[in-house]
């Protein structure tokens, strides 16, 4: 089978890519490992899974009718609702018929002007362009803890939660991992469990999520202001309509600062990470917000020793992904919940019936792994596409990810990668981010096909310049100070430590993409003459 475009993935980016290909009159095949659409929202169905960007913003903007027909029920939508939305999109735009589901792409090779993709089903699919919408948080990290295979109880990964929600009521549950996923799941698991042990290697900052059902008045107001709201998001630093407080923390009086922080704390979630413009770039400003958040932890958690264990000591607030929660800290006031600080008592092994640390053995019927992802690069390096001269992605990225505009990779012609390194990615609202990147790629493909161009590939010097720019943007922030962050790949053994997302802002990123397209794609080598 030979097509114009092969799209890997059926999440926000993949679905939109297939839709845009069809609309542009291109033939397209979509390949997806899961049995259905949804990407992140297909796989992450653990108790408590929700978005941390408001539902009305964390949704496509490309179709006015879709936007006005769909009604979000809550401010922060839960996983089933986001999955239902993506199901609706797939049906509404008739996208499923282009997909082969339960099909894992296991390799890809560019030769004679085309990509040949190998799948787990033994098929080969050939296409001119390869669009990798494989996700930034899709390659699950399954830590290799001694004794794991001996565990006789139930074992679940938040990132691959069973479709049939397991009944965990009355069981002894152990949760390993206290990032956003663990922090969302813990309060609900605590309510279900006979006992819950939370195994924490690193504490994270988390801010309560003031979630509520949208009222009809809220929804009407949002509908009325949608065009303006979307326009603001399009050029905002994080792809949402919210900005920071109008003054730097260091320019505001202490009382004014405190009011601003309380306001932001009540607004909730990720917004607190950027209360002040200088908060993510000036340590002294960050310290003000950090101390405010730490005071809240000490207020909520009744046992002072537990409170201290829950306070991060290794990074400025917001420089690892800030978490959002529904009663996380208060969960540690429950009689059936215990926090185990793995920095003091590391896990030595998993036994048949629990977890043995350096100090004690904790009996568990169920182990929940909320241990994260090989983020940003993992899904792509697991495919490890091979270019025309035999170079693999893993060779090209040996010193860290090298991209042009966070979308293309030198030596891998006609390949686009979405949501990955070198783009704002996880620092932005990724529904809009998917649209921006896919639009750019389709624009280039259509332009190339119209001009008889058969190969498009970034020049190495252009990719190096972009990647240097990504590093410089990070250096202007406090992000690189979080040395144990997955933003730097620190959670995966042997992974090169490089700050991977573009921290220069979503709006600026969009302008770069637009500018390169308007100027006829400087930085790319456009080749004609390969016969298809
Ligand atoms: P994904 O949704 O990850 O889709 C990628 C798809 O590619 C997957 O279905 C996967 O199965 C498939 N795939 C990968 N490799 C292969 C292969 N080799 N062969 C076949 N198929 C393959 N972002 C926000 O902006 N706001 C949020 O509130 C938010 N909440 C999140 C909550 C959770 C629990 C997680 C894990 C992430 C969250 N994110 C959030 C980030 C989220 O990943 C993105 O918002 C977005 O869903 C990514 O869409 P995508 O299409 O790029 O990738
Ligand atoms: P994560 O942030 O990487 O957290 C993984 C956790 O597992 C960390 O606490 C980590 O500890 C721990 N861990 C990993 N290996 C371990 C081991 N061998 N032993 C003990 N502990 C181990 O992953 P995540 O929670 O899935 O979140 C990833 C990202 O997905 C988030 O940052 C966010 O962008 C997105 N997300 C968003 C939401 C939302 O609110 N909308 C919800 C979930 C996820 P260390 O920190 O010490 O490595």
Coordinates of C-alpha atoms and ligand atoms in Angstrom, one line a residue:
X1 CA 0.0 0.0 0.0
X2 CA 1.4 3.4 -0.9
X3 CA -0.1 6.7 0.3
X4 CA 0.8 10.4 0.5
X5 CA 1.0 10.4 4.3
X6 CA 1.3 7.9 7.1
X7 CA 0.2 9.3 10.5
X8 CA 1.3 7.4 13.6
X9 CA -1.0 8.1 16.6
X10 CA -4.6 8.9 17.2
X11 CA -4.4 11.5 20.0
X12 CA -5.0 15.2 19.6
X13 CA -2.2 15.6 17.1
X14 CA -2.8 12.4 15.1
X15 CA -6.5 12.9 14.6
X16 CA -6.0 16.4 13.5
X17 CA -3.2 15.4 11.1
X18 CA -5.4 12.8 9.5
X19 CA -8.3 15.3 9.2
X20 CA -6.0 17.9 7.6
X21 CA -4.5 15.4 5.2
X22 CA -8.0 14.4 4.0
X23 CA -9.1 18.0 3.7
X24 CA -6.0 18.7 1.6
X25 CA -6.9 15.9 -0.8
X26 CA -4.0 13.6 0.3
X27 CA -4.3 9.9 0.7
X28 CA -3.5 8.9 4.3
X29 CA -3.2 5.9 6.6
X30 CA -3.2 6.2 10.3
X31 CA -1.5 3.6 12.5
X32 CA -2.3 3.4 16.2
X33 CA -1.2 0.9 18.9
X34 CA -4.4 1.3 20.9
X35 CA -7.7 -0.3 19.9
X36 CA -9.2 3.1 19.5
X37 CA -8.6 6.9 19.3
X38 CA -7.7 9.2 22.2
X39 CA -4.0 8.8 22.8
X40 CA -3.2 10.0 26.3
X41 CA -6.9 9.9 27.1
X42 CA -7.3 6.4 25.9
X43 CA -4.5 5.0 28.0
X44 CA -4.5 7.1 31.2
X45 CA -7.9 6.1 32.7
X46 CA -6.7 5.8 36.3
X47 CA -9.0 7.1 39.1
X48 CA -8.8 10.9 39.2
X49 CA -7.3 11.5 35.8
X50 CA -8.2 14.9 34.5
X51 CA -6.8 17.8 32.5
X52 CA -5.1 20.6 34.3
X53 CA -5.9 23.2 31.6
X54 CA -9.5 24.3 31.6
X55 CA -11.7 22.1 29.4
X56 CA -12.9 25.0 27.2
X57 CA -9.3 25.7 26.3
X58 CA -8.0 22.2 26.2
X59 CA -9.9 21.4 23.0
X60 CA -9.6 22.0 19.3
X61 CA -10.2 25.5 17.9
X62 CA -10.1 24.7 14.2
X63 CA -13.8 24.2 13.7
X64 CA -16.4 26.7 14.9
X65 CA -19.2 24.3 14.7
X66 CA -17.4 21.6 16.7
X67 CA -16.5 24.2 19.3
X68 CA -20.1 25.5 19.7
X69 CA -21.8 22.1 19.5
X70 CA -19.7 20.5 22.2
X71 CA -20.6 21.2 25.9
X72 CA -18.0 20.6 28.5
X73 CA -19.5 19.7 31.9
X74 CA -16.8 20.8 34.2
X75 CA -14.0 23.4 34.5
X76 CA -11.4 20.6 34.5
X77 CA -12.7 17.7 32.5
X78 CA -12.1 14.1 33.7
X79 CA -10.6 11.5 31.4
X80 CA -13.9 9.9 30.3
X81 CA -15.2 13.2 29.1
X82 CA -12.0 14.1 27.2
X83 CA -12.0 10.6 25.6
X84 CA -15.7 11.0 24.7
X85 CA -14.8 14.4 23.0
X86 CA -12.0 12.8 21.0
X87 CA -14.3 9.9 20.1
X88 CA -16.8 12.5 18.9
X89 CA -14.2 14.3 16.8
X90 CA -13.2 11.0 15.2
X91 CA -16.8 10.2 14.3
X92 CA -17.8 13.7 13.3
X93 CA -15.0 14.0 10.8
X94 CA -15.1 10.3 9.8
X95 CA -11.5 9.7 10.8
X96 CA -11.6 6.1 12.0
X97 CA -11.9 4.7 8.5
X98 CA -8.3 5.9 7.8
X99 CA -6.9 4.1 10.8
X100 CA -5.5 0.6 11.5
X101 CA -5.8 0.2 15.3
X102 CA -3.9 -2.3 17.5
X103 CA -1.0 -1.7 15.1
X104 CA 2.3 -0.8 16.6
X105 CA 4.9 0.8 14.4
X106 CA 8.1 -1.0 15.1
X107 CA 10.4 0.5 12.5
X108 CA 10.6 3.1 9.6
X109 CA 13.0 3.5 6.8
X110 CA 13.4 6.3 4.2
X111 CA 14.5 5.1 0.8
X112 CA 14.1 6.3 -2.8
X113 CA 11.9 9.2 -1.7
X114 CA 9.5 7.2 0.4
X115 CA 9.0 6.0 4.0
X116 CA 8.4 2.3 4.6
X117 CA 6.9 1.6 7.9
X118 CA 6.9 -1.8 9.5
X119 CA 4.2 -2.8 11.9
X120 CA 3.7 -5.3 14.7
X121 CA 1.1 -7.0 12.5
X122 CA 3.9 -7.7 9.9
X123 CA 2.5 -5.2 7.4
X124 CA 4.6 -2.7 5.5
X125 CA 3.0 0.7 4.7
X126 CA 4.7 3.0 2.2
X127 CA 4.2 6.8 2.1
X128 CA 5.8 10.0 0.9
X129 CA 5.5 11.7 4.3
X130 CA 5.7 10.3 7.8
X131 CA 3.8 12.2 10.4
X132 CA 4.8 11.0 13.9
X133 CA 2.0 12.1 16.3
X134 CA 3.4 9.6 18.8
X135 CA 3.0 11.8 21.9
X136 CA 5.3 13.3 24.4
X137 CA 4.0 11.3 27.4
X138 CA 3.1 8.0 25.7
X139 CA 6.2 5.8 26.2
X140 CA 5.5 4.3 29.6
X141 CA 8.4 4.1 32.1
X142 CA 8.3 0.6 33.8
X143 CA 11.0 0.7 36.4
X144 CA 13.1 -2.4 36.8
X145 CA 12.7 -2.9 40.5
X146 CA 14.2 -6.2 41.9
X147 CA 11.6 -8.8 42.6
X148 CA 8.9 -7.2 40.5
X149 CA 8.0 -10.4 38.7
X150 CA 7.5 -12.2 42.1
X151 CA 4.7 -10.0 43.2
X152 CA 1.6 -12.1 43.5
X153 CA -1.0 -9.4 43.8
X154 CA -2.5 -7.0 41.2
X155 CA -0.3 -4.6 39.5
X156 CA -1.4 -1.6 37.4
X157 CA 0.3 1.3 35.6
X158 CA -1.6 4.6 35.7
X159 CA -0.4 5.1 32.1
X160 CA -1.9 1.8 30.9
X161 CA -4.9 1.5 33.3
X162 CA -7.2 -1.4 32.4
X163 CA -10.4 -0.6 30.4
X164 CA -12.4 -2.6 33.0
X165 CA -11.7 -0.4 36.0
X166 CA -10.5 -2.8 38.7
X167 CA -12.4 -3.0 42.0
X168 CA -9.8 -1.9 44.6
X169 CA -12.3 -1.4 47.5
X170 CA -11.1 -2.8 50.8
X171 CA -7.6 -3.7 49.5
X172 CA -4.2 -2.9 50.7
X173 CA -2.8 -0.6 48.0
X174 CA 0.7 0.7 47.5
X175 CA 1.4 3.6 45.1
X176 CA 4.9 4.1 43.7
X177 CA 5.4 7.5 42.2
X178 CA 4.2 11.0 43.3
X179 CA 4.1 13.0 40.1
X180 CA 0.9 14.4 38.6
X181 CA -0.6 11.0 38.0
X182 CA 0.1 9.6 41.5
X183 CA -1.0 12.8 43.1
X184 CA -4.3 12.7 41.2
X185 CA -4.9 9.1 42.0
X186 CA -3.9 9.0 45.7
X187 CA -7.0 10.8 47.2
X188 CA -9.4 8.5 45.4
X189 CA -7.4 5.3 46.1
X190 CA -7.3 6.3 49.8
X191 CA -11.1 6.4 49.9
X192 CA -11.3 2.9 48.4
X193 CA -8.5 1.2 50.2
X194 CA -8.3 -0.6 53.5
X195 CA -4.8 0.9 53.7
X196 CA -2.8 3.0 51.3
X197 CA 1.0 3.3 51.3
X198 CA 2.4 6.1 49.2
X199 CA 6.0 5.4 48.2
X200 CA 7.6 8.8 47.5
X201 CA 11.1 9.2 46.0
X202 CA 10.7 12.9 45.3
X203 CA 8.0 15.2 46.6
X204 CA 6.4 17.5 44.1
X205 CA 4.6 20.8 44.5
X206 CA 0.9 20.5 43.9
X207 CA -1.9 23.1 44.0
X208 CA -5.5 22.4 44.6
X209 CA -7.7 22.3 41.6
X210 CA -10.9 24.3 42.2
X211 CA -13.0 22.2 39.9
X212 CA -16.8 22.8 39.5
X213 CA -19.5 22.1 36.9
X214 CA -19.8 24.9 34.4
X215 CA -23.1 26.6 34.8
X216 CA -25.2 27.5 31.8
X217 CA -24.2 31.2 32.4
X218 CA -20.5 30.3 32.4
X219 CA -20.9 28.4 29.2
X220 CA -22.8 31.2 27.5
X221 CA -20.2 33.8 28.6
X222 CA -17.4 31.5 27.2
X223 CA -19.3 31.0 23.9
X224 CA -19.7 34.7 23.6
X225 CA -16.0 35.4 24.2
X226 CA -14.6 32.3 22.5
X227 CA -13.1 34.1 19.5
X228 CA -11.3 36.5 21.7
X229 CA -10.4 33.8 24.2
X230 CA -8.8 31.7 21.4
X231 CA -7.0 34.7 20.0
X232 CA -5.5 35.4 23.4
X233 CA -4.5 31.8 23.8
X234 CA -2.9 31.6 20.3
X235 CA -0.3 34.2 21.2
X236 CA 0.1 33.5 25.0
X237 CA 3.1 32.0 26.6
X238 CA 1.3 28.8 27.6
X239 CA -1.5 28.7 25.0
X240 CA -4.2 29.6 27.4
X241 CA -6.0 32.9 27.8
X242 CA -4.5 33.5 31.3
X243 CA -1.5 35.8 31.8
X244 CA 0.5 36.6 34.9
X245 CA -0.1 39.2 37.6
X246 CA 0.7 42.6 36.0
X247 CA 3.8 43.2 38.2
X248 CA 6.9 41.3 39.0
X249 CA 7.0 39.7 42.5
X250 CA 10.0 41.8 43.3
X251 CA 8.3 45.1 42.3
X252 CA 5.1 44.5 44.4
X253 CA 4.7 45.3 48.0
X254 CA 4.5 42.3 50.4
X255 CA 0.8 42.7 51.0
X256 CA 0.0 43.1 47.3
X257 CA 2.2 40.0 46.6
X258 CA 0.3 38.0 49.1
X259 CA -3.1 39.0 47.7
X260 CA -1.9 38.1 44.2
X261 CA -0.7 34.7 45.4
X262 CA -3.9 33.9 47.3
X263 CA -5.9 34.9 44.2
X264 CA -3.8 32.6 42.0
X265 CA -3.9 29.8 44.6
X266 CA -7.7 30.0 44.5
X267 CA -7.7 30.1 40.7
X268 CA -5.9 26.9 41.1
X269 CA -3.6 24.4 39.5
X270 CA -0.9 25.2 37.0
X271 CA -1.7 28.9 37.1
X272 CA 0.0 29.2 40.4
X273 CA 3.3 28.2 38.8
X274 CA 3.3 31.5 36.9
X275 CA 1.7 34.0 39.3
X276 CA 4.3 36.7 38.6
X277 CA 6.2 37.4 35.4
X278 CA 9.6 37.0 37.1
X279 CA 8.6 33.8 39.1
X280 CA 10.1 31.3 36.6
X281 CA 13.2 33.4 35.9
X282 CA 14.4 35.0 39.1
X283 CA 15.2 32.8 42.1
X284 CA 14.3 35.4 44.7
X285 CA 10.8 35.9 43.1
X286 CA 10.4 32.1 42.9
X287 CA 11.3 31.8 46.6
X288 CA 8.3 34.0 47.5
X289 CA 5.8 31.8 45.7
X290 CA 7.6 28.6 46.9
X291 CA 7.4 29.7 50.5
X292 CA 3.7 30.6 50.1
X293 CA 3.0 27.0 48.8
X294 CA 5.0 25.4 51.5
X295 CA 3.1 27.3 54.2
X296 CA -0.1 25.8 52.7
X297 CA 1.3 22.3 53.0
X298 CA 2.2 22.9 56.6
X299 CA -1.3 24.3 57.3
X300 CA -3.1 21.3 55.7
X301 CA -1.0 18.3 56.9
X302 CA -1.5 17.8 60.6
X303 CA 1.7 15.8 61.3
X304 CA 4.6 18.2 61.0
X305 CA 7.1 15.5 60.1
X306 CA 4.9 14.2 57.3
X307 CA 4.4 17.8 56.1
X308 CA 8.2 18.3 55.9
X309 CA 8.6 15.0 53.9
X310 CA 6.0 16.4 51.4
X311 CA 7.9 19.6 50.7
X312 CA 10.3 19.4 47.8
X313 CA 13.9 20.5 48.5
X314 CA 15.5 20.1 45.1
X315 CA 13.8 22.5 42.8
X316 CA 12.3 26.0 42.5
X317 CA 8.5 25.8 42.4
X318 CA 7.2 25.3 38.8
X319 CA 10.5 24.1 37.4
X320 CA 9.2 20.5 37.5
X321 CA 5.7 20.2 36.2
X322 CA 3.5 21.6 39.0
X323 CA 0.8 19.1 39.9
X324 CA -2.9 19.8 40.5
X325 CA -4.9 17.9 43.0
X326 CA -8.2 17.2 44.7
X327 CA -7.2 16.9 48.3
X328 CA -3.8 15.3 48.0
X329 CA -2.2 16.8 51.1
X330 CA -5.3 16.3 53.3
X331 CA -5.2 12.6 52.3
X332 CA -2.1 12.2 54.6
X333 CA -4.3 13.1 57.6
X334 CA -6.3 9.9 57.1
X335 CA -5.7 7.0 59.4
X336 CA -5.5 4.5 56.6
X337 CA -2.7 6.4 54.7
X338 CA 1.0 6.3 55.2
X339 CA 3.8 8.2 53.5
X340 CA 7.0 6.3 53.0
X341 CA 10.0 8.5 52.2
X342 CA 12.2 6.5 49.8
X343 CA 15.0 9.0 50.2
X344 CA 15.3 7.7 53.8
X345 CA 14.3 4.1 53.2
X346 CA 14.9 3.1 49.5
X347 CA 13.0 0.2 48.0
X348 CA 15.2 -2.9 48.2
X349 CA 12.8 -5.3 46.5
X350 CA 9.3 -6.2 45.7
X351 CA 8.3 -9.4 47.4
X352 CA 5.5 -11.8 46.7
X353 CA 3.1 -9.8 49.0
X354 CA 4.4 -6.3 49.2
X355 CA 7.3 -3.9 49.2
X356 CA 10.5 -4.2 51.3
X357 CA 12.4 -1.0 51.9
X358 CA 15.6 -0.5 53.8
X359 CA 13.6 -0.2 57.0
X360 CA 10.3 -2.2 56.8
X361 CA 8.1 -4.4 54.7
X362 CA 4.7 -3.1 53.6
X363 CA 2.1 -5.6 52.8
X364 CA 0.2 -4.8 49.6
X365 CA -2.6 -6.6 47.6
X366 CA -2.3 -4.1 44.8
X367 CA 0.7 -2.1 43.5
X368 CA 0.0 1.0 41.4
X369 CA 2.9 2.3 39.4
X370 CA 2.6 6.0 38.7
X371 CA 6.2 6.1 37.5
X372 CA 5.9 8.3 34.5
X373 CA 7.2 8.2 30.9
X374 CA 10.3 8.3 28.8
X375 CA 9.0 11.7 27.9
X376 CA 9.3 13.8 24.7
X377 CA 11.7 11.5 22.9
X378 CA 10.8 7.9 24.0
X379 CA 8.0 7.2 21.6
X380 CA 10.2 8.3 18.7
X381 CA 13.4 6.6 19.7
X382 CA 11.4 3.4 20.3
X383 CA 10.6 3.5 16.5
X384 CA 14.1 4.8 15.7
X385 CA 13.4 5.8 12.1
X386 CA 16.3 5.3 9.7
X387 CA 17.3 8.0 7.0
X388 CA 18.4 7.4 3.5
X389 CA 22.1 7.2 4.4
X390 CA 21.3 4.6 7.1
X391 CA 21.5 7.0 10.0
X392 CA 19.0 6.3 12.8
X393 CA 17.2 8.9 14.9
X394 CA 19.1 7.5 18.0
X395 CA 22.4 8.3 16.2
X396 CA 21.3 11.8 15.3
X397 CA 20.1 12.4 18.9
X398 CA 23.0 10.8 20.6
X399 CA 24.0 14.2 22.2
X400 CA 20.4 15.1 22.9
X401 CA 17.5 15.9 20.6
X402 CA 18.4 17.9 17.5
X403 CA 15.4 19.4 15.6
X404 CA 14.4 22.2 13.3
X405 CA 11.6 24.1 14.9
X406 CA 10.8 21.1 17.0
X407 CA 9.1 19.5 14.1
X408 CA 11.8 18.1 11.7
X409 CA 15.1 16.3 12.1
X410 CA 18.1 16.5 9.8
X411 CA 18.9 13.4 7.8
X412 CA 15.3 12.2 8.1
X413 CA 13.6 13.8 5.1
X414 CA 9.8 14.1 4.8
X415 CA 9.4 13.2 8.5
X416 CA 7.5 15.4 11.0
X417 CA 7.3 14.8 14.7
X418 CA 4.7 16.5 16.8
X419 CA 4.6 17.4 20.5
X420 CA 8.2 16.5 21.0
X421 CA 11.5 18.1 21.9
X422 CA 12.4 21.5 20.6
X423 CA 8.8 22.7 20.8
X424 CA 6.9 24.2 23.7
X425 CA 5.1 20.8 24.0
X426 CA 4.4 20.1 27.7
X427 CA 4.9 23.8 28.6
X428 CA 1.8 24.7 26.6
X429 CA -1.8 23.8 26.1
X430 CA -1.2 20.8 23.9
X431 CA -4.6 20.8 22.1
X432 CA -3.7 24.1 20.4
X433 CA -0.1 23.1 20.1
X434 CA -1.1 20.1 18.0
X435 CA -3.0 22.4 15.6
X436 CA -0.1 24.7 15.2
X437 CA 2.4 22.0 14.4
X438 CA 0.1 20.0 12.2
X439 CA -1.0 23.1 10.2
X440 CA 2.7 23.9 9.6
X441 CA 3.5 20.4 8.4
X442 CA 0.5 20.2 6.1
X443 CA 1.2 23.6 4.7
X444 CA 4.8 22.5 3.8
X445 CA 3.6 19.2 2.3
X446 CA 1.0 20.8 0.1
X447 CA 3.4 23.4 -1.0
X448 CA 6.1 20.8 -1.8
X449 CA 3.7 18.5 -3.7
X450 CA 2.3 21.5 -5.6
X451 CA 5.9 22.5 -6.7
X452 CA 7.0 18.9 -7.6
X453 CA 9.3 18.8 -4.6
X454 CA 9.8 15.3 -3.5
X455 CA 12.1 15.7 -0.5
X456 CA 12.1 18.2 2.3
X457 CA 14.8 18.1 4.9
X458 CA 16.2 20.6 7.4
X459 CA 19.8 21.6 7.0
X460 CA 22.0 20.5 9.9
X461 CA 23.2 24.1 10.6
X462 CA 19.6 25.3 10.7
X463 CA 18.7 22.5 13.2
X464 CA 21.8 23.3 15.3
X465 CA 20.8 27.0 15.4
X466 CA 17.3 26.1 16.5
X467 CA 18.5 23.7 19.1
X468 CA 20.9 26.3 20.4
X469 CA 18.0 28.7 20.6
X470 CA 16.0 26.1 22.6
X471 CA 18.9 25.8 25.1
X472 CA 19.3 29.6 25.4
X473 CA 15.6 30.0 26.0
X474 CA 15.9 27.5 28.9
X475 CA 18.9 29.2 30.3
X476 CA 16.9 32.4 30.6
X477 CA 14.6 30.5 33.0
X478 CA 15.0 28.6 36.3
X479 CA 13.8 25.3 34.6
X480 CA 17.3 23.8 34.3
X481 CA 17.7 24.1 38.1
X482 CA 15.3 21.1 38.5
X483 CA 18.1 18.6 37.8
X484 CA 15.9 15.6 38.5
X485 CA 13.1 16.6 36.1
X486 CA 11.8 14.5 33.2
X487 CA 11.9 17.8 31.2
X488 CA 15.7 17.0 31.2
X489 CA 15.3 13.3 30.8
X490 CA 16.7 12.7 34.3
X491 CA 14.1 10.0 35.1
X492 CA 15.4 7.6 32.5
X493 CA 18.7 5.9 33.1
X494 CA 21.3 6.7 30.5
X495 CA 19.3 9.4 28.8
X496 CA 21.2 12.5 27.8
X497 CA 20.4 15.4 30.2
X498 CA 19.2 18.2 28.0
X499 CA 16.3 20.6 28.7
X500 CA 14.0 19.4 25.9
X501 CA 11.0 21.7 25.6
X502 CA 11.2 25.2 24.0
X503 CA 10.7 27.6 26.9
X504 CA 10.4 30.8 24.8
X505 CA 6.6 30.7 24.8
X506 CA 3.9 29.2 22.7
X507 CA 3.0 32.5 21.0
X508 CA 6.6 33.2 20.0
X509 CA 6.9 29.6 18.8
X510 CA 3.9 30.0 16.5
X511 CA 5.4 33.2 15.1
X512 CA 8.6 31.4 14.3
X513 CA 6.7 28.7 12.4
X514 CA 4.6 31.3 10.5
X515 CA 7.7 33.3 9.6
X516 CA 9.6 30.3 8.2
X517 CA 6.6 29.3 6.1
X518 CA 6.0 32.9 4.8
X519 CA 9.7 33.2 3.8
X520 CA 9.5 30.0 1.7
X521 CA 11.1 27.7 4.3
X522 CA 14.7 28.9 4.7
X523 CA 16.6 26.2 6.6
X524 CA 15.1 23.4 4.6
X525 CA 16.6 21.7 1.6
X526 CA 13.9 21.1 -1.0
X527 CA 14.7 18.5 -3.6
X528 CA 13.0 17.7 -6.9
X529 CA 13.5 14.8 -9.1
X530 CA 12.9 11.6 -7.2
X531 CA 10.3 9.7 -9.2
X532 CA 7.4 8.5 -7.1
Ligands
LIG1 P1 -0.8 11.2 22.6 O1 -2.2 11.6 23.0 O2 0.1 10.7 23.5 O3 -1.1 10.2 21.4 C1 0.0 9.4 20.9 C2 -0.5 8.1 20.3 O4 0.5 7.5 19.5 C3 -0.9 7.1 21.4 O5 -2.2 6.7 21.3 C4 0.0 6.0 21.2 O6 -0.6 4.7 21.4 C5 0.4 6.2 19.7 N1 1.7 5.6 19.4 C6 2.9 6.0 20.0 N2 3.9 5.3 19.5 C7 3.3 4.4 18.6 C8 3.9 3.4 17.7 N3 5.2 3.1 17.7 N4 3.0 2.7 17.0 C9 1.6 3.0 17.0 N5 1.1 3.9 17.8 C10 2.0 4.6 18.6 N6 -1.6 18.3 28.3 C11 -2.2 19.5 28.4 O7 -2.0 20.4 27.6 N7 -3.1 19.7 29.4 C12 -3.5 18.7 30.3 O8 -4.3 18.9 31.1 C13 -2.8 17.5 30.2 N8 -3.1 16.5 31.0 C14 -2.4 15.3 30.9 C15 -2.7 14.2 31.7 C16 -2.1 13.0 31.6 C17 -2.5 11.9 32.5 C18 -1.0 12.9 30.7 C19 -0.2 11.6 30.6 C20 -0.7 13.9 29.8 C21 -1.4 15.1 29.9 N9 -1.1 16.2 29.0 C22 -1.8 17.3 29.1 C23 -0.2 16.0 27.9 C24 -0.9 15.2 26.8 O9 -0.1 14.1 26.5 C25 -1.2 16.1 25.6 O10 -2.1 17.1 26.0 C26 -1.9 15.4 24.4 O11 -2.9 14.6 24.8 C27 -0.9 14.8 23.5 O12 -1.5 14.4 22.3 P2 -0.7 13.8 21.2 O13 -1.6 13.4 20.1 O14 0.5 14.6 20.8 O15 -0.1 12.4 21.8
LIG2 P1 6.2 11.8 36.6 O1 5.9 13.2 36.9 O2 7.5 11.5 35.9 O3 6.2 11.1 38.0 C1 6.7 9.8 38.2 C2 6.9 9.5 39.6 O4 7.4 8.2 39.8 C3 8.0 10.4 40.3 O5 7.5 10.7 41.6 C4 9.2 9.5 40.3 O6 10.1 9.9 41.3 C5 8.6 8.2 40.6 N1 9.4 7.1 40.2 C6 9.8 6.7 38.9 N2 10.6 5.6 39.0 C7 10.6 5.2 40.3 C8 11.2 4.2 41.0 N3 12.0 3.3 40.3 N4 11.1 4.1 42.3 C9 10.3 5.0 43.0 N5 9.7 6.0 42.4 C10 9.9 6.1 41.1 O7 5.0 11.0 35.8 P2 3.5 11.3 35.9 O8 3.0 11.5 37.3 O9 2.8 10.3 35.1 O10 3.3 12.7 35.1 C11 4.0 13.0 33.9 C12 3.4 14.2 33.3 O11 2.2 13.9 32.7 C13 3.1 15.3 34.2 O12 4.2 16.0 34.6 C14 2.1 16.2 33.4 O13 2.8 16.9 32.4 C15 1.3 15.0 32.7 N6 0.2 14.7 33.6 C16 -0.8 15.7 33.8 C17 -1.8 15.5 34.6 C18 -2.8 16.6 34.8 O14 -3.0 17.1 35.9 N7 -3.6 16.9 33.9 C19 -2.0 14.3 35.2 C20 -1.0 13.3 35.0 C21 0.1 13.5 34.2 P3 11.3 10.9 40.9 O15 10.6 12.2 40.8 O16 12.2 10.8 42.0 O17 11.9 10.5 39.6

